[in-house]
């Protein structure tokens, strides 16, 4: 009989967002009137239409595809040159950061990239994740067999958990034991916290000292408002030798359904081989792309490229402004309830400390039942998230104003 990957059997519950979806569906089935008023502020999914510049570029691209001369079959697996160039030029070189076009790998999403990247790392690495954490980092390591079983608090044996608390501003201290792979996400999902330059310098110094690799998820960088908050790990000297960066068009360009993202793998970044030598990761990731991926569609990449046009940049800025305005309203509403509120200043997520005596799932149930609003329970992001909940600012202004009203009417 064929054997399954028993690592999957270690996974604790369903993936967080499908689990929320399941509970919301059960609630809606049982309460059809409440279902009609339901507002979703759970999953961080954008709500506003695709920017005009993107739509126009995609229309042009589809028309090209309808001609013999303009038809595109398989493209370069790593992304078309026009998009790799636009990314490297606009997101990095224009800001004084060294990233070559061929260090950009265009993909169908950062979630996929964060999981797929494990293909090019060995099995013996000691892995550090923050707690709370974007669950993909943990679950993909479980699936790859890099962990032991989960304990009763859902923490997996073999992973090093770095607590992110209100006291440390949701930026972890360096680990007390050596680690090889470190997942950092700033602006942070779920807490909305940012890491300062000094904090990232500390992590880069650690990684260089320990020959560790930082997997830096910058999916929310477009939401940074404060001038001194780093947008890229490569703003920190030395990071090209120790960090991979993930970025996405999902949250800035509204591509959650369109699917396009990218990963930067600098050519200087090297890791140890089984025989004790060192080799660069770039050719391995390149090889993985050529073997396991056939690239993002031409039409989608033309759409993504348009985000870097003058019009595209202005339209992205307008989207960010809308969602950050939403974040301000939601922060204010949660504060009016007398709750401690974090994030929401440089990120589209508001991280709320609930009243004493409620677990995260109890708060989820209460807000769903009494306000008919879907939030995300903090404990779904890890043990250190217990007692918190996350509100996503991705919604229409009308819905957010209504959520704010309903929040203020809740009695805790
Ligand atoms: C979230 O809600 O945390 C995000 O939607 C995660 C994601 O982008 O996959």
Tab-separated table of C-alpha atoms and ligand atoms in Angstrom:
chain	number	residue	atom	x	y	z
A	1	UNK	CA	0.000	0.000	0.000
A	2	UNK	CA	1.252	3.469	-0.830
A	3	UNK	CA	2.392	5.457	2.151
A	4	UNK	CA	1.214	8.957	2.965
A	5	UNK	CA	3.290	11.828	4.336
A	6	UNK	CA	2.646	11.270	8.028
A	7	UNK	CA	3.962	14.722	8.850
A	8	UNK	CA	0.553	16.000	7.752
A	9	UNK	CA	-1.001	13.987	10.548
A	10	UNK	CA	0.884	16.124	13.057
A	11	UNK	CA	-0.938	19.299	11.938
A	12	UNK	CA	-3.115	20.439	14.807
A	13	UNK	CA	-6.302	21.878	13.336
A	14	UNK	CA	-7.471	22.978	9.930
A	15	UNK	CA	-5.590	25.926	8.483
A	16	UNK	CA	-6.790	28.991	10.412
A	17	UNK	CA	-8.813	30.760	7.735
A	18	UNK	CA	-10.728	27.730	6.432
A	19	UNK	CA	-11.475	26.927	10.092
A	20	UNK	CA	-12.890	30.430	10.588
A	21	UNK	CA	-14.858	30.007	7.355
A	22	UNK	CA	-16.302	26.750	8.661
A	23	UNK	CA	-17.417	28.366	11.937
A	24	UNK	CA	-18.864	31.400	10.155
A	25	UNK	CA	-20.813	29.154	7.796
A	26	UNK	CA	-22.254	27.186	10.713
A	27	UNK	CA	-23.280	30.458	12.387
A	28	UNK	CA	-24.853	31.817	9.190
A	29	UNK	CA	-26.748	28.579	8.517
A	30	UNK	CA	-28.178	28.716	12.032
A	31	UNK	CA	-28.864	32.488	11.952
A	32	UNK	CA	-30.003	33.501	8.463
A	33	UNK	CA	-31.017	37.047	9.542
A	34	UNK	CA	-27.673	37.735	11.185
A	35	UNK	CA	-25.994	36.286	8.096
A	36	UNK	CA	-27.471	39.110	6.012
A	37	UNK	CA	-25.706	41.720	8.180
A	38	UNK	CA	-22.400	39.835	8.333
A	39	UNK	CA	-19.244	41.887	7.750
A	40	UNK	CA	-15.964	40.060	7.298
A	41	UNK	CA	-12.872	41.577	8.919
A	42	UNK	CA	-11.195	38.223	9.384
A	43	UNK	CA	-8.915	37.133	6.563
A	44	UNK	CA	-6.763	39.923	5.172
A	45	UNK	CA	-8.393	39.897	1.773
A	46	UNK	CA	-8.675	43.114	-0.209
A	47	UNK	CA	-12.104	44.358	-1.250
A	48	UNK	CA	-11.556	47.240	-3.653
A	49	UNK	CA	-11.501	46.827	-7.457
A	50	UNK	CA	-8.253	46.226	-9.323
A	51	UNK	CA	-6.521	49.525	-10.157
A	52	UNK	CA	-7.453	50.952	-13.574
A	53	UNK	CA	-3.828	50.904	-14.754
A	54	UNK	CA	-3.728	47.148	-14.097
A	55	UNK	CA	-7.012	46.478	-15.876
A	56	UNK	CA	-5.968	48.496	-18.912
A	57	UNK	CA	-2.622	46.690	-19.110
A	58	UNK	CA	-4.321	43.316	-18.785
A	59	UNK	CA	-6.826	44.217	-21.521
A	60	UNK	CA	-3.959	45.180	-23.812
A	61	UNK	CA	-2.141	41.958	-22.961
A	62	UNK	CA	-5.176	39.790	-23.651
A	63	UNK	CA	-5.636	41.497	-27.021
A	64	UNK	CA	-1.971	40.795	-27.820
A	65	UNK	CA	-2.566	37.166	-26.908
A	66	UNK	CA	-5.300	37.097	-29.546
A	67	UNK	CA	-2.797	37.757	-32.328
A	68	UNK	CA	-0.234	35.419	-33.857
A	69	UNK	CA	2.606	37.939	-33.248
A	70	UNK	CA	1.586	38.827	-29.701
A	71	UNK	CA	0.686	35.346	-28.487
A	72	UNK	CA	2.700	34.064	-25.518
A	73	UNK	CA	3.000	30.397	-24.650
A	74	UNK	CA	5.283	29.250	-21.845
A	75	UNK	CA	7.150	32.232	-20.502
A	76	UNK	CA	10.395	32.295	-18.545
A	77	UNK	CA	9.678	30.370	-15.323
A	78	UNK	CA	11.294	33.072	-13.194
A	79	UNK	CA	9.189	35.858	-14.686
A	80	UNK	CA	9.307	38.049	-17.780
A	81	UNK	CA	12.273	40.349	-18.001
A	82	UNK	CA	9.993	43.411	-18.154
A	83	UNK	CA	8.517	42.643	-14.718
A	84	UNK	CA	11.741	41.527	-13.049
A	85	UNK	CA	13.331	44.738	-14.254
A	86	UNK	CA	10.422	46.941	-13.101
A	87	UNK	CA	10.553	45.349	-9.636
A	88	UNK	CA	14.321	45.576	-9.188
A	89	UNK	CA	14.407	49.121	-10.521
A	90	UNK	CA	11.426	50.593	-8.640
A	91	UNK	CA	11.365	48.683	-5.369
A	92	UNK	CA	15.119	48.500	-4.859
A	93	UNK	CA	17.572	50.327	-7.117
A	94	UNK	CA	15.548	53.576	-7.124
A	95	UNK	CA	15.881	53.455	-3.321
A	96	UNK	CA	19.620	52.859	-3.405
A	97	UNK	CA	19.380	49.105	-2.748
A	98	UNK	CA	21.358	46.666	-4.814
A	99	UNK	CA	19.113	44.010	-6.389
A	100	UNK	CA	19.795	42.665	-9.872
A	101	UNK	CA	16.933	41.839	-12.236
A	102	UNK	CA	17.834	38.147	-12.161
A	103	UNK	CA	17.689	38.063	-8.359
A	104	UNK	CA	13.923	38.651	-8.661
A	105	UNK	CA	11.766	35.511	-8.971
A	106	UNK	CA	8.162	36.201	-9.954
A	107	UNK	CA	5.608	33.762	-8.544
A	108	UNK	CA	1.909	33.228	-7.966
A	109	UNK	CA	1.993	34.305	-4.331
A	110	UNK	CA	4.042	34.848	-1.189
A	111	UNK	CA	2.158	32.142	0.680
A	112	UNK	CA	3.398	29.651	-1.917
A	113	UNK	CA	6.915	31.112	-1.883
A	114	UNK	CA	7.154	30.947	1.919
A	115	UNK	CA	6.299	27.261	1.768
A	116	UNK	CA	8.228	26.380	-1.383
A	117	UNK	CA	11.456	27.973	-0.178
A	118	UNK	CA	11.929	25.000	2.153
A	119	UNK	CA	12.727	22.877	-0.912
A	120	UNK	CA	16.175	24.445	-1.116
A	121	UNK	CA	17.053	24.051	2.572
A	122	UNK	CA	18.228	20.870	4.260
A	123	UNK	CA	16.301	18.974	6.888
A	124	UNK	CA	18.656	19.564	9.797
A	125	UNK	CA	18.093	23.292	10.256
A	126	UNK	CA	17.001	24.716	13.581
A	127	UNK	CA	14.028	26.913	12.777
A	128	UNK	CA	12.865	30.002	14.638
A	129	UNK	CA	9.407	31.488	14.257
A	130	UNK	CA	7.793	34.340	16.090
A	131	UNK	CA	4.736	33.755	18.238
A	132	UNK	CA	2.194	34.994	17.169
A	133	UNK	CA	3.065	33.963	13.626
A	134	UNK	CA	1.605	33.752	10.124
A	135	UNK	CA	0.617	30.056	10.298
A	136	UNK	CA	2.088	29.196	6.884
A	137	UNK	CA	5.658	29.348	8.235
A	138	UNK	CA	4.893	26.773	10.905
A	139	UNK	CA	2.614	24.438	8.963
A	140	UNK	CA	4.948	24.173	5.972
A	141	UNK	CA	7.774	23.153	8.298
A	142	UNK	CA	5.516	20.546	9.880
A	143	UNK	CA	4.620	19.212	6.411
A	144	UNK	CA	8.307	19.066	5.482
A	145	UNK	CA	9.062	16.958	8.544
A	146	UNK	CA	11.105	19.632	10.306
A	147	UNK	CA	9.231	19.364	13.597
A	148	UNK	CA	8.140	16.904	16.200
A	149	UNK	CA	4.585	16.534	17.431
A	150	UNK	CA	2.567	19.460	18.773
A	151	UNK	CA	2.082	19.736	22.522
A	152	UNK	CA	-1.239	20.605	24.169
A	153	UNK	CA	-0.582	24.308	23.576
A	154	UNK	CA	-0.169	23.564	19.828
A	155	UNK	CA	3.556	24.316	19.845
A	156	UNK	CA	5.578	21.874	17.769
A	157	UNK	CA	8.624	20.102	19.110
A	158	UNK	CA	11.832	21.150	17.395
A	159	UNK	CA	10.752	24.708	16.539
A	160	UNK	CA	12.182	27.674	18.446
A	161	UNK	CA	9.342	30.061	19.306
A	162	UNK	CA	10.247	33.719	19.798
A	163	UNK	CA	7.583	35.456	21.865
A	164	UNK	CA	6.254	38.737	20.556
A	165	UNK	CA	4.509	40.603	23.332
A	166	UNK	CA	3.238	44.082	24.052
A	167	UNK	CA	6.348	44.494	26.258
A	168	UNK	CA	8.810	43.894	23.404
A	169	UNK	CA	6.657	45.812	20.914
A	170	UNK	CA	5.945	42.515	19.120
A	171	UNK	CA	9.532	42.328	17.876
A	172	UNK	CA	11.285	39.289	19.367
A	173	UNK	CA	14.521	39.148	21.310
A	174	UNK	CA	17.374	37.156	19.783
A	175	UNK	CA	17.034	33.431	20.489
A	176	UNK	CA	18.696	31.933	23.542
A	177	UNK	CA	19.868	28.947	21.494
A	178	UNK	CA	21.469	28.854	18.029
A	179	UNK	CA	19.075	28.788	15.070
A	180	UNK	CA	19.674	28.496	11.313
A	181	UNK	CA	16.460	29.743	9.705
A	182	UNK	CA	14.566	32.725	11.077
A	183	UNK	CA	11.159	33.855	9.826
A	184	UNK	CA	10.529	37.568	10.308
A	185	UNK	CA	7.508	39.446	8.958
A	186	UNK	CA	7.485	43.258	9.190
A	187	UNK	CA	5.151	45.119	9.031
A	188	UNK	CA	3.858	42.193	10.971
A	189	UNK	CA	0.995	39.893	10.324
A	190	UNK	CA	-0.893	39.569	12.664
A	191	UNK	CA	0.160	42.272	15.145
A	192	UNK	CA	0.613	45.174	12.721
A	193	UNK	CA	3.902	46.002	14.497
A	194	UNK	CA	6.954	47.288	12.670
A	195	UNK	CA	10.628	46.597	13.303
A	196	UNK	CA	12.995	49.543	13.609
A	197	UNK	CA	16.253	49.780	11.707
A	198	UNK	CA	18.177	49.063	14.940
A	199	UNK	CA	16.110	45.931	15.591
A	200	UNK	CA	16.652	44.613	12.071
A	201	UNK	CA	20.372	45.432	12.348
A	202	UNK	CA	20.493	43.216	15.432
A	203	UNK	CA	18.891	40.339	13.516
A	204	UNK	CA	21.155	40.726	10.498
A	205	UNK	CA	24.220	40.783	12.786
A	206	UNK	CA	22.920	37.624	14.465
A	207	UNK	CA	22.363	35.886	11.120
A	208	UNK	CA	25.826	36.837	9.864
A	209	UNK	CA	27.458	35.661	13.114
A	210	UNK	CA	25.621	32.325	13.109
A	211	UNK	CA	25.563	31.639	9.343
A	212	UNK	CA	21.776	31.762	9.631
A	213	UNK	CA	19.292	32.834	6.977
A	214	UNK	CA	16.502	35.333	7.599
A	215	UNK	CA	13.310	34.673	5.623
A	216	UNK	CA	11.924	38.196	5.563
A	217	UNK	CA	8.267	38.559	4.648
A	218	UNK	CA	7.622	42.139	3.533
A	219	UNK	CA	4.151	41.570	2.062
A	220	UNK	CA	2.790	44.632	3.880
A	221	UNK	CA	5.607	47.105	3.194
A	222	UNK	CA	3.353	49.393	1.116
A	223	UNK	CA	1.448	50.223	4.308
A	224	UNK	CA	4.436	51.799	6.072
A	225	UNK	CA	3.650	55.426	6.861
A	226	UNK	CA	6.551	56.398	9.152
A	227	UNK	CA	9.598	57.571	7.228
A	228	UNK	CA	12.138	55.799	9.451
A	229	UNK	CA	10.641	52.279	9.239
A	230	UNK	CA	12.617	50.031	6.844
A	231	UNK	CA	10.672	48.715	3.835
A	232	UNK	CA	13.200	46.047	2.929
A	233	UNK	CA	15.646	43.868	4.849
A	234	UNK	CA	18.234	44.925	2.259
A	235	UNK	CA	18.242	48.409	3.783
A	236	UNK	CA	20.381	46.781	6.464
A	237	UNK	CA	24.047	46.432	5.441
A	238	UNK	CA	25.080	42.775	5.211
A	239	UNK	CA	21.535	41.502	4.578
A	240	UNK	CA	22.385	40.418	1.027
A	241	UNK	CA	24.602	37.757	2.596
A	242	UNK	CA	21.950	36.410	4.959
A	243	UNK	CA	18.388	37.217	3.867
A	244	UNK	CA	15.718	36.233	1.376
A	245	UNK	CA	12.846	38.700	0.963
A	246	UNK	CA	9.251	37.889	0.028
A	247	UNK	CA	6.974	40.530	-1.451
A	248	UNK	CA	3.528	40.419	-2.909
A	249	UNK	CA	1.193	42.401	-5.144
A	250	UNK	CA	-1.770	41.051	-3.183
A	251	UNK	CA	-2.075	43.739	-0.579
A	252	UNK	CA	-0.789	46.805	-2.453
A	253	UNK	CA	-2.204	46.152	-5.936
A	254	UNK	CA	-5.265	44.164	-4.851
A	255	UNK	CA	-3.928	40.950	-6.425
A	256	UNK	CA	-5.227	38.448	-3.846
A	257	UNK	CA	-7.393	36.878	-6.545
A	258	UNK	CA	-5.176	37.766	-9.507
A	259	UNK	CA	-2.062	36.148	-7.955
A	260	UNK	CA	1.397	37.610	-8.393
A	261	UNK	CA	4.288	38.024	-5.985
A	262	UNK	CA	8.062	37.794	-5.961
A	263	UNK	CA	11.039	36.628	-3.957
A	264	UNK	CA	14.514	38.139	-3.887
A	265	UNK	CA	17.394	35.704	-3.548
A	266	UNK	CA	20.707	37.618	-3.583
A	267	UNK	CA	23.602	35.909	-5.299
A	268	UNK	CA	25.893	36.474	-2.285
A	269	UNK	CA	23.693	34.355	-0.026
A	270	UNK	CA	25.437	31.054	0.706
A	271	UNK	CA	24.643	28.023	2.832
A	272	UNK	CA	26.577	25.053	4.088
A	273	UNK	CA	26.682	21.827	2.050
A	274	UNK	CA	26.640	18.311	3.536
A	275	UNK	CA	30.374	18.083	3.015
A	276	UNK	CA	31.069	21.274	4.936
A	277	UNK	CA	31.612	23.614	1.980
A	278	UNK	CA	29.491	26.617	1.099
A	279	UNK	CA	27.362	27.178	-1.972
A	280	UNK	CA	25.018	29.951	-3.115
A	281	UNK	CA	21.258	29.424	-2.850
A	282	UNK	CA	20.420	31.445	-5.974
A	283	UNK	CA	21.098	28.618	-8.482
A	284	UNK	CA	19.073	26.198	-6.355
A	285	UNK	CA	16.014	28.461	-6.282
A	286	UNK	CA	16.456	29.099	-9.976
A	287	UNK	CA	16.589	25.375	-10.588
A	288	UNK	CA	13.534	24.770	-8.464
A	289	UNK	CA	11.597	27.342	-10.465
A	290	UNK	CA	12.630	25.785	-13.785
A	291	UNK	CA	11.668	22.310	-12.630
A	292	UNK	CA	8.497	22.832	-10.598
A	293	UNK	CA	6.931	26.015	-11.976
A	294	UNK	CA	5.936	27.335	-15.374
A	295	UNK	CA	5.643	30.969	-14.434
A	296	UNK	CA	2.819	33.428	-13.864
A	297	UNK	CA	0.617	34.186	-16.865
A	298	UNK	CA	1.755	36.860	-19.298
A	299	UNK	CA	-1.469	38.827	-18.798
A	300	UNK	CA	-1.032	38.873	-15.026
A	301	UNK	CA	2.604	39.948	-15.260
A	302	UNK	CA	1.644	42.803	-17.584
A	303	UNK	CA	-0.940	43.801	-14.967
A	304	UNK	CA	1.678	43.708	-12.205
A	305	UNK	CA	4.095	45.743	-14.303
A	306	UNK	CA	1.434	48.461	-14.616
A	307	UNK	CA	1.542	48.954	-10.837
A	308	UNK	CA	4.915	50.620	-11.422
A	309	UNK	CA	3.591	53.127	-13.971
A	310	UNK	CA	2.913	56.686	-12.814
A	311	UNK	CA	-0.837	56.017	-12.828
A	312	UNK	CA	-0.387	52.627	-11.172
A	313	UNK	CA	1.662	54.105	-8.329
A	314	UNK	CA	-0.965	56.801	-7.725
A	315	UNK	CA	-3.748	54.201	-7.729
A	316	UNK	CA	-1.855	51.989	-5.251
A	317	UNK	CA	-1.296	55.021	-3.020
A	318	UNK	CA	-5.051	55.706	-3.075
A	319	UNK	CA	-5.838	52.110	-2.089
A	320	UNK	CA	-3.324	52.211	0.752
A	321	UNK	CA	-4.777	55.517	1.937
A	322	UNK	CA	-8.294	54.075	1.949
A	323	UNK	CA	-7.322	50.972	3.917
A	324	UNK	CA	-5.164	52.943	6.352
A	325	UNK	CA	-8.082	55.336	6.913
A	326	UNK	CA	-10.139	52.242	7.731
A	327	UNK	CA	-7.427	51.104	10.133
A	328	UNK	CA	-7.579	54.449	11.966
A	329	UNK	CA	-11.369	54.173	12.373
A	330	UNK	CA	-11.127	50.604	13.648
A	331	UNK	CA	-8.325	51.500	16.094
A	332	UNK	CA	-10.413	54.374	17.449
A	333	UNK	CA	-13.496	52.163	17.851
A	334	UNK	CA	-11.572	49.445	19.700
A	335	UNK	CA	-9.964	52.069	21.939
A	336	UNK	CA	-13.377	53.541	22.749
A	337	UNK	CA	-14.328	50.097	24.029
A	338	UNK	CA	-11.522	50.526	26.555
A	339	UNK	CA	-9.361	47.851	24.921
A	340	UNK	CA	-5.590	48.024	24.408
A	341	UNK	CA	-4.968	48.452	20.694
A	342	UNK	CA	-1.775	47.790	18.717
A	343	UNK	CA	-0.816	47.973	15.049
A	344	UNK	CA	-2.958	49.785	12.503
A	345	UNK	CA	-0.416	52.610	12.068
A	346	UNK	CA	1.924	51.111	9.470
A	347	UNK	CA	-0.056	47.995	8.657
A	348	UNK	CA	-3.615	47.082	7.704
A	349	UNK	CA	-4.077	44.932	10.820
A	350	UNK	CA	-5.286	46.011	14.257
A	351	UNK	CA	-4.241	43.771	17.122
A	352	UNK	CA	-6.512	44.092	20.116
A	353	UNK	CA	-5.995	42.846	23.652
A	354	UNK	CA	-9.416	41.612	24.721
A	355	UNK	CA	-10.918	42.063	28.144
A	356	UNK	CA	-9.677	39.793	30.953
A	357	UNK	CA	-11.494	36.506	31.183
A	358	UNK	CA	-12.126	35.917	27.478
A	359	UNK	CA	-10.170	33.532	25.305
A	360	UNK	CA	-9.567	34.581	21.721
A	361	UNK	CA	-12.151	32.125	20.382
A	362	UNK	CA	-14.688	33.330	22.976
A	363	UNK	CA	-14.188	36.858	21.669
A	364	UNK	CA	-14.514	35.614	18.107
A	365	UNK	CA	-17.844	33.947	19.003
A	366	UNK	CA	-19.113	37.004	20.904
A	367	UNK	CA	-18.271	39.485	18.137
A	368	UNK	CA	-19.768	37.133	15.547
A	369	UNK	CA	-22.972	36.556	17.528
A	370	UNK	CA	-23.530	40.083	18.867
A	371	UNK	CA	-22.027	42.329	16.186
A	372	UNK	CA	-22.197	39.916	13.240
A	373	UNK	CA	-18.601	40.818	12.453
A	374	UNK	CA	-15.900	38.263	11.643
A	375	UNK	CA	-12.549	38.874	13.331
A	376	UNK	CA	-9.547	36.580	13.662
A	377	UNK	CA	-8.836	34.994	17.049
A	378	UNK	CA	-5.303	35.804	18.164
A	379	UNK	CA	-4.702	32.280	19.439
A	380	UNK	CA	-5.015	31.071	15.830
A	381	UNK	CA	-1.606	32.679	15.302
A	382	UNK	CA	0.002	30.942	18.265
A	383	UNK	CA	0.075	30.597	22.018
A	384	UNK	CA	1.277	34.178	22.550
A	385	UNK	CA	-1.750	35.417	20.600
A	386	UNK	CA	-4.169	34.068	23.233
A	387	UNK	CA	-6.303	36.843	24.680
A	388	UNK	CA	-5.969	38.938	21.515
A	389	UNK	CA	-7.930	39.279	18.312
A	390	UNK	CA	-7.047	40.768	14.940
A	391	UNK	CA	-9.246	43.067	12.865
A	392	UNK	CA	-8.438	43.448	9.194
A	393	UNK	CA	-8.810	46.932	7.710
A	394	UNK	CA	-9.359	45.509	4.223
A	395	UNK	CA	-12.945	46.499	3.596
A	396	UNK	CA	-15.083	49.236	2.089
A	397	UNK	CA	-15.337	52.471	4.084
A	398	UNK	CA	-19.072	51.963	4.514
A	399	UNK	CA	-18.545	48.539	6.056
A	400	UNK	CA	-15.756	49.784	8.313
A	401	UNK	CA	-17.913	52.634	9.616
A	402	UNK	CA	-20.633	50.115	10.370
A	403	UNK	CA	-18.143	47.777	12.093
A	404	UNK	CA	-16.912	50.691	14.201
A	405	UNK	CA	-20.511	51.479	15.260
A	406	UNK	CA	-21.222	47.856	16.130
A	407	UNK	CA	-17.983	47.547	18.082
A	408	UNK	CA	-18.789	50.562	20.207
A	409	UNK	CA	-22.217	49.068	20.981
A	410	UNK	CA	-20.689	45.830	22.333
A	411	UNK	CA	-20.619	45.443	26.069
A	412	UNK	CA	-17.757	43.361	27.373
B	1	LIG	C1	-4.189	36.906	6.592
B	1	LIG	O1	-5.352	37.194	6.784
B	1	LIG	O2	-3.401	36.679	7.512
B	1	LIG	C2	-3.738	36.894	5.199
B	1	LIG	O3	-4.787	36.823	4.319
B	1	LIG	C3	-2.808	35.851	4.976
B	1	LIG	C4	-2.396	35.711	3.569
B	1	LIG	O4	-2.132	36.703	2.889
B	1	LIG	O5	-2.286	34.559	3.155
